[in-house]
Coordinates of C-alpha atoms (C1' of nucleotides) in Angstrom, one line a residue:
Chain Y
M1 CA 124.0 30.0 -37.9
L2 CA 127.6 29.3 -38.1
S3 CA 128.4 28.8 -34.5
A4 CA 125.7 26.1 -34.3
G5 CA 127.6 23.0 -33.2
L6 CA 130.7 24.7 -31.8
P7 CA 131.6 24.3 -28.2
Q8 CA 131.0 28.0 -27.3
G9 CA 134.3 29.7 -26.4
A10 CA 136.4 26.6 -26.6
V11 CA 137.6 27.4 -30.1
P12 CA 141.3 27.7 -29.7
K13 CA 141.4 30.8 -31.9
L14 CA 143.7 29.1 -34.3
E15 CA 146.9 29.9 -32.5
R16 CA 148.8 32.1 -34.9
P17 CA 152.6 32.2 -34.7
G18 CA 152.5 35.9 -34.5
P19 CA 155.2 38.3 -35.8
L20 CA 158.5 36.5 -35.8
R21 CA 160.3 39.6 -34.4
D22 CA 158.2 39.3 -31.2
R23 CA 159.2 35.7 -30.6
V24 CA 162.8 36.5 -31.3
Y25 CA 162.5 39.4 -28.8
E26 CA 161.1 37.2 -26.1
A27 CA 163.8 34.5 -26.8
L28 CA 166.6 37.0 -26.5
L29 CA 165.1 38.6 -23.4
E30 CA 164.9 35.2 -21.9
L31 CA 168.5 34.5 -22.8
I32 CA 169.6 37.8 -21.3
T33 CA 167.7 37.6 -18.0
T34 CA 168.9 34.1 -17.4
R35 CA 172.5 35.2 -17.9
A36 CA 172.9 32.9 -20.9
L37 CA 174.0 36.0 -22.6
Q38 CA 176.3 37.8 -20.3
P39 CA 176.6 41.6 -19.9
G40 CA 179.0 43.1 -22.3
Q41 CA 178.8 40.3 -24.7
H42 CA 178.9 41.1 -28.4
L43 CA 175.7 40.0 -30.1
V44 CA 176.4 39.2 -33.7
E45 CA 173.2 39.4 -35.8
S46 CA 174.1 36.6 -38.2
E47 CA 175.0 34.3 -35.3
L48 CA 171.8 34.8 -33.5
A49 CA 169.9 34.5 -36.7
G50 CA 171.5 31.2 -37.5
H51 CA 171.1 30.0 -34.0
L52 CA 167.4 30.8 -33.9
G53 CA 166.7 29.6 -37.4
V54 CA 165.6 32.9 -38.9
S55 CA 166.9 35.6 -41.0
R56 CA 168.9 38.6 -39.8
Q57 CA 165.9 41.0 -40.2
P58 CA 163.7 39.8 -37.3
V59 CA 166.8 39.7 -35.1
R60 CA 167.6 43.3 -36.0
E61 CA 164.1 44.4 -35.1
A62 CA 164.2 42.6 -31.8
L63 CA 167.6 44.1 -31.0
Q64 CA 166.3 47.6 -31.7
R65 CA 163.4 47.0 -29.3
L66 CA 165.7 45.6 -26.7
N67 CA 167.9 48.7 -27.2
T68 CA 165.1 51.2 -26.6
E69 CA 164.1 49.3 -23.4
G70 CA 167.7 49.4 -22.1
W71 CA 168.6 45.7 -22.4
V72 CA 171.3 46.1 -25.0
D73 CA 173.5 48.9 -26.2
L74 CA 173.6 49.5 -29.9
R75 CA 176.9 51.0 -30.9
P76 CA 176.7 52.4 -34.4
A77 CA 178.5 50.4 -37.1
Q78 CA 179.7 48.0 -34.5
G79 CA 176.7 46.0 -33.3
A80 CA 174.7 45.1 -30.2
F81 CA 176.2 44.5 -26.8
V82 CA 174.3 43.2 -23.7
H83 CA 173.9 46.2 -21.4
E84 CA 176.3 46.3 -18.4
P85 CA 174.5 47.4 -15.3
T86 CA 176.4 49.8 -13.1
E87 CA 175.9 50.4 -9.4
E88 CA 174.7 53.9 -10.0
E89 CA 172.2 52.8 -12.6
A90 CA 170.8 50.0 -10.4
D91 CA 170.3 52.5 -7.7
Q92 CA 168.5 55.0 -9.9
L93 CA 166.3 52.3 -11.4
L94 CA 165.3 51.2 -7.9
T95 CA 164.4 54.8 -7.0
V96 CA 162.1 54.9 -10.0
R97 CA 160.6 51.6 -9.2
T98 CA 159.9 52.7 -5.6
L99 CA 158.1 55.7 -7.0
L100 CA 156.0 53.7 -9.5
E101 CA 155.1 50.9 -7.1
A102 CA 154.2 53.3 -4.3
E103 CA 151.8 55.2 -6.6
A104 CA 150.3 51.9 -7.7
A105 CA 149.7 50.9 -4.1
R106 CA 148.0 54.2 -3.5
L107 CA 145.8 53.8 -6.5
A108 CA 145.1 50.2 -5.7
A109 CA 144.0 51.3 -2.2
A110 CA 141.7 53.8 -3.8
N111 CA 140.1 51.5 -6.3
A112 CA 140.4 47.9 -5.1
D113 CA 137.2 45.9 -4.7
K114 CA 136.6 42.7 -2.8
A115 CA 137.5 40.5 -5.7
G116 CA 140.8 42.2 -6.1
V117 CA 141.7 41.9 -2.4
A118 CA 140.7 38.3 -2.5
A119 CA 143.1 37.7 -5.4
L120 CA 145.9 39.4 -3.5
E121 CA 145.3 37.3 -0.5
S122 CA 145.3 34.1 -2.6
L123 CA 148.6 35.0 -4.1
C124 CA 150.0 35.8 -0.6
V125 CA 148.9 32.4 0.7
E126 CA 150.6 30.7 -2.2
G127 CA 153.7 32.7 -1.8
E128 CA 154.0 31.9 1.9
K129 CA 153.5 28.2 1.0
A130 CA 156.3 28.4 -1.6
V131 CA 158.7 30.1 0.9
T132 CA 158.0 27.5 3.5
A133 CA 158.6 24.8 1.0
D134 CA 161.9 26.5 0.0
D135 CA 160.6 26.6 -3.6
V136 CA 162.5 29.7 -4.5
D137 CA 161.6 29.9 -8.2
T138 CA 157.9 29.7 -7.5
A139 CA 158.2 32.2 -4.7
V140 CA 159.9 34.7 -7.0
A141 CA 157.3 34.2 -9.7
L142 CA 154.5 34.7 -7.2
N143 CA 156.2 37.8 -5.9
A144 CA 156.2 39.2 -9.4
A145 CA 152.6 38.2 -9.8
F146 CA 151.6 39.9 -6.6
H147 CA 153.1 43.2 -7.7
A148 CA 151.6 42.8 -11.1
K149 CA 148.2 42.3 -9.6
I150 CA 148.5 45.5 -7.6
M151 CA 149.4 47.2 -10.8
T152 CA 146.2 45.8 -12.4
L153 CA 144.1 47.0 -9.4
A154 CA 145.6 50.4 -9.7
G155 CA 143.9 50.6 -13.1
N156 CA 146.5 52.9 -14.7
T157 CA 147.7 51.4 -18.0
V158 CA 150.5 53.8 -18.6
L159 CA 151.8 53.4 -15.1
A160 CA 151.6 49.6 -15.5
E161 CA 153.6 49.5 -18.7
L162 CA 156.4 51.7 -17.3
A163 CA 156.5 49.7 -14.1
A164 CA 156.6 46.4 -16.0
Q165 CA 159.7 47.5 -17.9
V166 CA 161.4 48.9 -14.8
D167 CA 160.5 46.0 -12.7
R168 CA 161.9 43.5 -15.1
R169 CA 165.2 45.2 -15.2
V170 CA 165.3 45.6 -11.5
R171 CA 164.7 41.9 -11.1
W172 CA 167.6 41.3 -13.5
Y173 CA 170.0 43.4 -11.5
Y174 CA 168.8 42.2 -8.1
T175 CA 168.2 38.5 -8.8
P176 CA 170.7 37.4 -6.2
V177 CA 169.0 39.5 -3.6
A178 CA 165.5 38.7 -4.4
R179 CA 166.2 35.0 -3.8
Q180 CA 167.3 35.7 -0.3
R181 CA 164.6 38.0 0.9
G182 CA 161.8 35.5 1.1
R183 CA 159.8 35.4 4.3
Q184 CA 160.0 39.0 5.4
S185 CA 158.8 40.1 2.0
W186 CA 155.5 38.3 2.4
I187 CA 154.9 39.6 5.8
E188 CA 155.1 43.1 4.3
H189 CA 152.8 42.0 1.6
R190 CA 150.2 41.1 4.2
E191 CA 150.4 44.5 5.8
L192 CA 150.0 46.1 2.4
I193 CA 146.8 44.0 1.7
A194 CA 145.4 45.3 5.0
A195 CA 146.1 48.9 4.1
I196 CA 144.4 48.3 0.7
T197 CA 141.4 46.7 2.3
T198 CA 140.8 49.6 4.6
R199 CA 141.4 52.1 1.7
D200 CA 144.2 53.8 3.6
E201 CA 146.0 55.4 0.7
Q202 CA 148.7 57.0 2.8
L203 CA 149.5 53.8 4.6
A204 CA 149.6 51.8 1.4
T205 CA 152.0 54.2 -0.2
S206 CA 154.4 54.3 2.6
L207 CA 154.3 50.5 3.2
M208 CA 155.1 49.9 -0.5
R209 CA 157.9 52.5 -0.3
E210 CA 159.4 50.8 2.7
H211 CA 159.0 47.5 1.0
T212 CA 161.0 48.4 -2.0
E213 CA 163.5 50.3 0.1
H214 CA 164.2 47.1 2.1
T215 CA 165.2 45.5 -1.2
R216 CA 167.6 48.3 -1.8
R217 CA 169.1 47.9 1.6
S218 CA 169.5 44.2 1.2
Y219 CA 171.4 44.8 -2.0
H220 CA 173.8 47.2 -0.5
E221 CA 174.4 45.0 2.5
R222 CA 175.1 42.1 0.2
A223 CA 177.4 44.2 -1.9
Q224 CA 179.6 44.8 1.1
D225 CA 180.2 41.1 1.6
Chain X
M1 CA 201.4 64.9 -29.6
L2 CA 198.6 64.8 -32.1
S3 CA 196.4 67.5 -30.6
A4 CA 199.3 70.0 -30.8
G5 CA 198.0 72.8 -33.0
L6 CA 194.3 72.0 -32.7
P7 CA 191.9 74.5 -31.2
Q8 CA 191.1 72.4 -28.2
G9 CA 187.5 71.2 -28.4
A10 CA 186.6 73.0 -31.6
V11 CA 187.1 70.0 -33.8
P12 CA 183.7 69.5 -35.4
K13 CA 183.9 65.8 -34.6
L14 CA 183.5 65.0 -38.3
E15 CA 179.7 65.2 -38.4
R16 CA 178.6 61.8 -39.4
P17 CA 175.1 61.3 -40.8
G18 CA 174.4 58.8 -38.1
P19 CA 172.1 55.8 -38.5
L20 CA 169.4 56.6 -41.0
R21 CA 166.7 55.0 -38.9
D22 CA 167.3 57.7 -36.2
R23 CA 166.8 60.5 -38.6
V24 CA 163.7 58.8 -40.0
Y25 CA 162.5 58.4 -36.4
E26 CA 162.9 62.1 -35.6
A27 CA 161.3 63.1 -38.9
L28 CA 158.2 61.0 -38.2
L29 CA 158.0 62.1 -34.6
E30 CA 158.1 65.7 -35.8
L31 CA 155.4 65.0 -38.3
I32 CA 153.2 63.3 -35.6
T33 CA 153.7 66.0 -32.9
T34 CA 152.9 68.7 -35.4
R35 CA 149.7 67.0 -36.4
A36 CA 150.9 66.7 -40.0
L37 CA 150.1 63.0 -39.5
Q38 CA 146.8 62.8 -37.7
P39 CA 145.8 60.3 -35.0
G40 CA 144.4 57.2 -36.5
Q41 CA 146.0 57.7 -39.9
H42 CA 147.4 54.6 -41.6
L43 CA 151.1 54.9 -42.2
V44 CA 152.1 53.0 -45.2
E45 CA 155.8 52.0 -45.2
S46 CA 156.4 52.3 -48.9
E47 CA 154.8 55.7 -49.0
L48 CA 156.8 57.1 -46.2
A49 CA 159.9 55.6 -47.6
G50 CA 159.4 57.2 -51.0
H51 CA 158.5 60.5 -49.4
L52 CA 161.6 60.5 -47.3
G53 CA 163.8 59.2 -50.1
V54 CA 165.0 56.1 -48.3
S55 CA 164.2 52.4 -48.4
R56 CA 161.5 50.7 -46.4
Q57 CA 163.9 49.2 -43.9
P58 CA 164.8 52.3 -42.0
V59 CA 161.2 53.3 -42.0
R60 CA 160.2 50.0 -40.5
E61 CA 162.8 50.3 -37.8
A62 CA 161.7 53.8 -36.9
L63 CA 158.1 52.7 -36.8
Q64 CA 158.9 49.9 -34.4
R65 CA 160.6 52.3 -32.1
L66 CA 157.7 54.7 -32.3
N67 CA 155.5 51.7 -31.4
T68 CA 157.4 50.8 -28.2
E69 CA 157.2 54.5 -27.2
G70 CA 153.5 54.6 -27.7
W71 CA 153.3 57.0 -30.6
V72 CA 152.0 54.5 -33.2
D73 CA 150.1 51.3 -32.9
L74 CA 151.5 48.4 -34.9
R75 CA 148.7 46.1 -35.9
P76 CA 150.1 42.8 -37.1
A77 CA 150.0 42.1 -40.8
Q78 CA 148.2 45.4 -41.2
G79 CA 150.6 48.2 -40.5
A80 CA 151.2 51.2 -38.4
F81 CA 148.6 53.7 -37.3
V82 CA 149.2 56.9 -35.5
H83 CA 148.1 56.4 -31.9
E84 CA 144.7 57.9 -30.9
P85 CA 144.8 59.4 -27.5
T86 CA 141.8 58.9 -25.3
E87 CA 140.7 61.0 -22.4
E88 CA 141.5 58.2 -20.0
E89 CA 145.0 57.7 -21.3
A90 CA 145.8 61.4 -21.2
D91 CA 144.7 61.5 -17.6
Q92 CA 146.8 58.5 -16.7
L93 CA 149.8 59.9 -18.5
L94 CA 149.5 63.1 -16.6
T95 CA 149.3 61.2 -13.3
V96 CA 152.6 59.5 -14.1
R97 CA 154.1 62.8 -15.3
T98 CA 153.2 64.4 -12.0
L99 CA 154.9 61.6 -10.1
L100 CA 158.1 61.7 -12.1
E101 CA 158.4 65.5 -12.1
A102 CA 157.7 65.8 -8.4
E103 CA 160.4 63.3 -7.7
A104 CA 162.8 65.2 -10.0
A105 CA 162.0 68.4 -8.1
R106 CA 162.8 66.6 -4.8
L107 CA 166.1 65.3 -6.1
A108 CA 167.0 68.6 -7.7
A109 CA 166.4 70.3 -4.3
A110 CA 168.7 67.8 -2.7
N111 CA 171.5 68.1 -5.3
A112 CA 171.3 71.5 -6.9
D113 CA 174.3 73.7 -6.8
K114 CA 174.7 77.4 -7.4
A115 CA 175.3 77.0 -11.1
G116 CA 172.2 74.9 -11.5
V117 CA 170.0 77.4 -9.7
A118 CA 171.5 80.2 -11.8
A119 CA 170.7 78.3 -15.0
L120 CA 167.1 77.8 -13.9
E121 CA 166.7 81.5 -13.1
S122 CA 168.1 82.4 -16.4
L123 CA 165.5 80.2 -18.1
C124 CA 162.8 81.7 -16.0
V125 CA 163.8 85.2 -17.0
E126 CA 163.8 84.3 -20.6
G127 CA 160.5 82.6 -20.3
E128 CA 158.8 85.6 -18.6
K129 CA 160.2 87.7 -21.4
A130 CA 158.7 85.5 -24.0
V131 CA 155.3 85.5 -22.3
T132 CA 155.3 89.2 -22.1
A133 CA 156.2 89.4 -25.8
D134 CA 153.4 87.0 -26.6
D135 CA 155.9 84.8 -28.2
V136 CA 154.1 81.5 -27.5
D137 CA 156.4 79.2 -29.3
T138 CA 159.5 80.4 -27.6
A139 CA 157.6 80.3 -24.2
V140 CA 156.6 76.7 -24.8
A141 CA 160.1 75.7 -25.8
L142 CA 161.6 77.5 -22.7
N143 CA 159.1 75.7 -20.5
A144 CA 160.3 72.4 -21.8
A145 CA 163.8 73.5 -21.3
F146 CA 163.1 74.5 -17.7
H147 CA 161.7 71.1 -16.9
A148 CA 164.5 69.4 -18.7
K149 CA 167.0 71.3 -16.7
I150 CA 165.4 70.2 -13.4
M151 CA 165.7 66.7 -14.7
T152 CA 169.4 67.2 -15.3
L153 CA 169.9 68.7 -11.8
A154 CA 168.1 65.7 -10.3
G155 CA 170.9 63.6 -11.7
N156 CA 168.9 60.4 -12.2
T157 CA 169.4 59.2 -15.8
V158 CA 166.8 56.5 -15.7
L159 CA 164.2 58.9 -14.3
A160 CA 165.2 61.5 -16.9
E161 CA 164.7 59.1 -19.8
L162 CA 161.3 58.0 -18.7
A163 CA 160.2 61.5 -18.0
A164 CA 161.4 62.7 -21.4
Q165 CA 159.2 60.2 -23.1
V166 CA 156.2 60.8 -20.9
D167 CA 156.6 64.6 -21.1
R168 CA 156.7 64.6 -24.9
R169 CA 153.5 62.7 -25.1
V170 CA 151.8 64.8 -22.5
R171 CA 152.8 67.9 -24.5
W172 CA 151.3 66.3 -27.5
Y173 CA 148.0 65.7 -25.9
Y174 CA 147.9 69.0 -24.1
T175 CA 149.3 71.4 -26.7
P176 CA 146.1 73.5 -26.8
V177 CA 146.2 73.9 -23.1
A178 CA 149.9 74.6 -22.8
R179 CA 149.6 77.5 -25.1
Q180 CA 147.1 79.1 -22.8
R181 CA 148.6 78.7 -19.4
G182 CA 151.5 81.1 -19.8
R183 CA 152.1 83.6 -17.1
Q184 CA 150.8 81.7 -14.1
S185 CA 153.1 78.9 -15.0
W186 CA 156.3 81.0 -14.7
I187 CA 155.2 82.3 -11.3
E188 CA 155.0 78.8 -10.1
H189 CA 158.4 78.1 -11.6
R190 CA 159.8 81.0 -9.5
E191 CA 158.4 79.5 -6.3
L192 CA 160.0 76.2 -7.3
I193 CA 163.4 77.8 -7.8
A194 CA 163.1 79.3 -4.3
A195 CA 162.4 75.9 -2.8
I196 CA 165.3 74.3 -4.6
T197 CA 167.6 77.1 -3.5
T198 CA 166.7 76.5 0.1
R199 CA 167.0 72.8 -0.3
D200 CA 163.5 72.3 0.9
E201 CA 162.7 68.9 -0.7
Q202 CA 159.2 68.7 0.7
L203 CA 158.2 72.0 -0.6
A204 CA 159.8 71.4 -4.0
T205 CA 157.9 68.2 -4.4
S206 CA 154.5 69.6 -3.5
L207 CA 155.1 72.7 -5.6
M208 CA 155.9 70.6 -8.6
R209 CA 152.9 68.4 -7.9
E210 CA 150.6 71.3 -7.8
H211 CA 152.2 72.8 -10.8
T212 CA 151.4 69.8 -13.0
E213 CA 148.0 69.3 -11.4
H214 CA 147.2 72.9 -12.5
T215 CA 147.8 71.7 -16.1
R216 CA 145.4 68.9 -15.6
R217 CA 142.7 71.2 -14.3
S218 CA 143.2 73.6 -17.1
Y219 CA 142.7 70.7 -19.5
H220 CA 139.5 69.6 -18.0
E221 CA 138.1 73.1 -17.7
R222 CA 138.9 73.5 -21.4
A223 CA 137.3 70.2 -22.3
Q224 CA 134.0 71.4 -20.9
D225 CA 133.8 74.3 -23.4
Chain Z
dC1 C1' 116.7 40.8 -52.1
dG2 C1' 120.3 39.2 -48.8
dA3 C1' 124.1 36.4 -47.6
dT4 C1' 128.0 34.0 -49.1
dT5 C1' 132.0 33.0 -51.6
dG6 C1' 135.6 33.7 -54.8
dT7 C1' 138.9 36.7 -56.6
dC8 C1' 141.8 40.7 -56.7
dT9 C1' 144.5 44.4 -54.9
dT10 C1' 147.1 46.3 -51.4
dT11 C1' 150.4 46.0 -47.9
dC12 C1' 153.1 43.7 -44.6
dG13 C1' 156.7 40.1 -43.2
dT14 C1' 160.8 37.9 -44.4
dC15 C1' 164.8 36.7 -47.1
dT16 C1' 168.9 37.6 -50.0
dA17 C1' 172.4 40.6 -51.8
dC18 C1' 175.6 44.5 -51.8
dA19 C1' 178.3 48.5 -50.2
dG20 C1' 180.4 51.1 -46.4
dT21 C1' 183.0 51.0 -42.1
dC22 C1' 185.3 49.5 -38.2
dT23 C1' 188.8 46.3 -36.0
dA24 C1' 192.6 43.4 -35.8
dC25 C1' 196.7 41.7 -37.4
dG26 C1' 201.0 41.3 -39.9
dG27 C1' 204.7 43.7 -42.3
dT28 C1' 208.0 47.3 -42.8
dG29 C1' 210.9 51.1 -41.6
dC30 C1' 213.4 53.5 -38.0
Chain Q
dG1 C1' 212.7 46.3 -30.3
dC2 C1' 209.1 49.7 -31.1
dA3 C1' 205.9 52.4 -33.7
dC4 C1' 203.5 53.2 -37.7
dC5 C1' 201.1 52.0 -41.9
dG6 C1' 198.6 49.0 -45.0
dT7 C1' 195.8 45.3 -45.9
dA8 C1' 192.4 41.8 -45.0
dG9 C1' 188.5 40.1 -42.6
dA10 C1' 184.1 40.7 -40.4
dC11 C1' 180.1 43.0 -39.3
dT12 C1' 176.8 46.3 -39.8
dG13 C1' 173.6 49.5 -42.7
dT14 C1' 170.8 49.8 -46.6
dA15 C1' 168.4 48.4 -50.7
dG16 C1' 165.6 45.4 -53.4
dA17 C1' 162.7 41.1 -54.3
dC18 C1' 159.5 37.5 -53.2
dG19 C1' 155.8 35.1 -50.7
dA20 C1' 151.7 35.5 -47.7
dA21 C1' 148.0 37.4 -45.2
dA22 C1' 144.2 40.8 -44.7
dG23 C1' 140.5 43.7 -46.6
dA24 C1' 137.4 45.1 -50.5
dC25 C1' 134.5 44.3 -54.1
dA26 C1' 131.7 42.0 -57.2
dA27 C1' 129.4 37.9 -58.9
dT28 C1' 126.5 34.0 -57.6
dC29 C1' 123.3 31.2 -55.2
dG30 C1' 119.5 30.4 -52.1

DNA sequence: CGATTGTCTTTCGTCTACAGTCTACGGTGC
DNA sequence: GCACCGTAGACTGTAGACGAAAGACAATCG
């Protein structure tokens, strides 16, 4: 017996660094979403490589992935540029997000079990707490977690992956808005939980649709300021 | 004036080879969709590189892109393997496709102009011709073109890009089915055109939803054989 | 006879080097 | 003074080489 004296599952699995390109990818994505790298900025491979302490190759691979996912534009023989969101694109992206999220809500209503609903409620409570405490960062994170949980409950992997990508970009475009729309958002979440609990697919769908549409409206109102 | 004696837009744009990785990408995608590379097969970089007459680098970049789009699985420190579709995944993918296509139909109904409808009708006529002539390959191609045209008419770039990816994978999974379901498919297309012409968004949505659902049903019936 | 360990091959992950191409700037002619 | 051309610099695109990890197989020990 090899596993004789070992503390069951507590073996840390020998945390491997994992492919370098992935870490570069995450680092760059972080830099982009936090606006450290601004839209339109020219990303020079050798610069990034030097700055991150790696070679150009992993940087290239990360940039290519970012390109396919719409974060950077890769102009041939010229290099990578941080994608510049347009009004139109943001709107289209939100349309798609509404679609995906609404479907997820429907599937979640169809599939959710007690444990799932309990998890949602727990997140909701935490979220309301964060809003009350004016802890915006936590509130935003919990909001993302809430939507992610619904995706999980929907049980559709393909849908989840697409939604994850779209969601992240939407959050990028709409960060200023998301930070405003705190309390109302969690009220709508509660209604959604109720619909899921009672297995009302129709209601869950339309609630989620309304919910994301509210975000769109907030954005356009804000844009007029 | 530089463009003085030039035949307007007939300048061949100086056909540049374009990034090598893209051509490798297309080549590999072709090989995968045509089953020349079978699901589960181990793709060795150096082999592919030698076979295509290029270095390993462009092959790597193409593989990474194929990975993010779900065509191959990239196991760390082990290499690329052609993705193996599962029943469950095919079903989930079709669910998403239904969503996206239905939304596209709705938007197309809202936006389509005379020229657009005319183009759809033209494709429909061609498609029916191909079916009558038992020209399956052409019929399949025209079917894809029809759906792509609807996407264009919808005018949502983001939606179109997602749908293009999902569609291609669905076609991969369901090729055996798609080749069966010829004539009925084009009848449904005609109904859809009618709905778009009359700007009936509701009808267009539900028709498209039914249309893709029929494909799912065909698949499951066939799976029972 | 079975399990384990050591080695060996294969293949990936990363780095370095070189050639092609685009951009920008300065000089020259009108 | 303005426009055009030529040159230089910088960056990307591609190729080749080296080190490292994973899997397979055989030899060895209990």
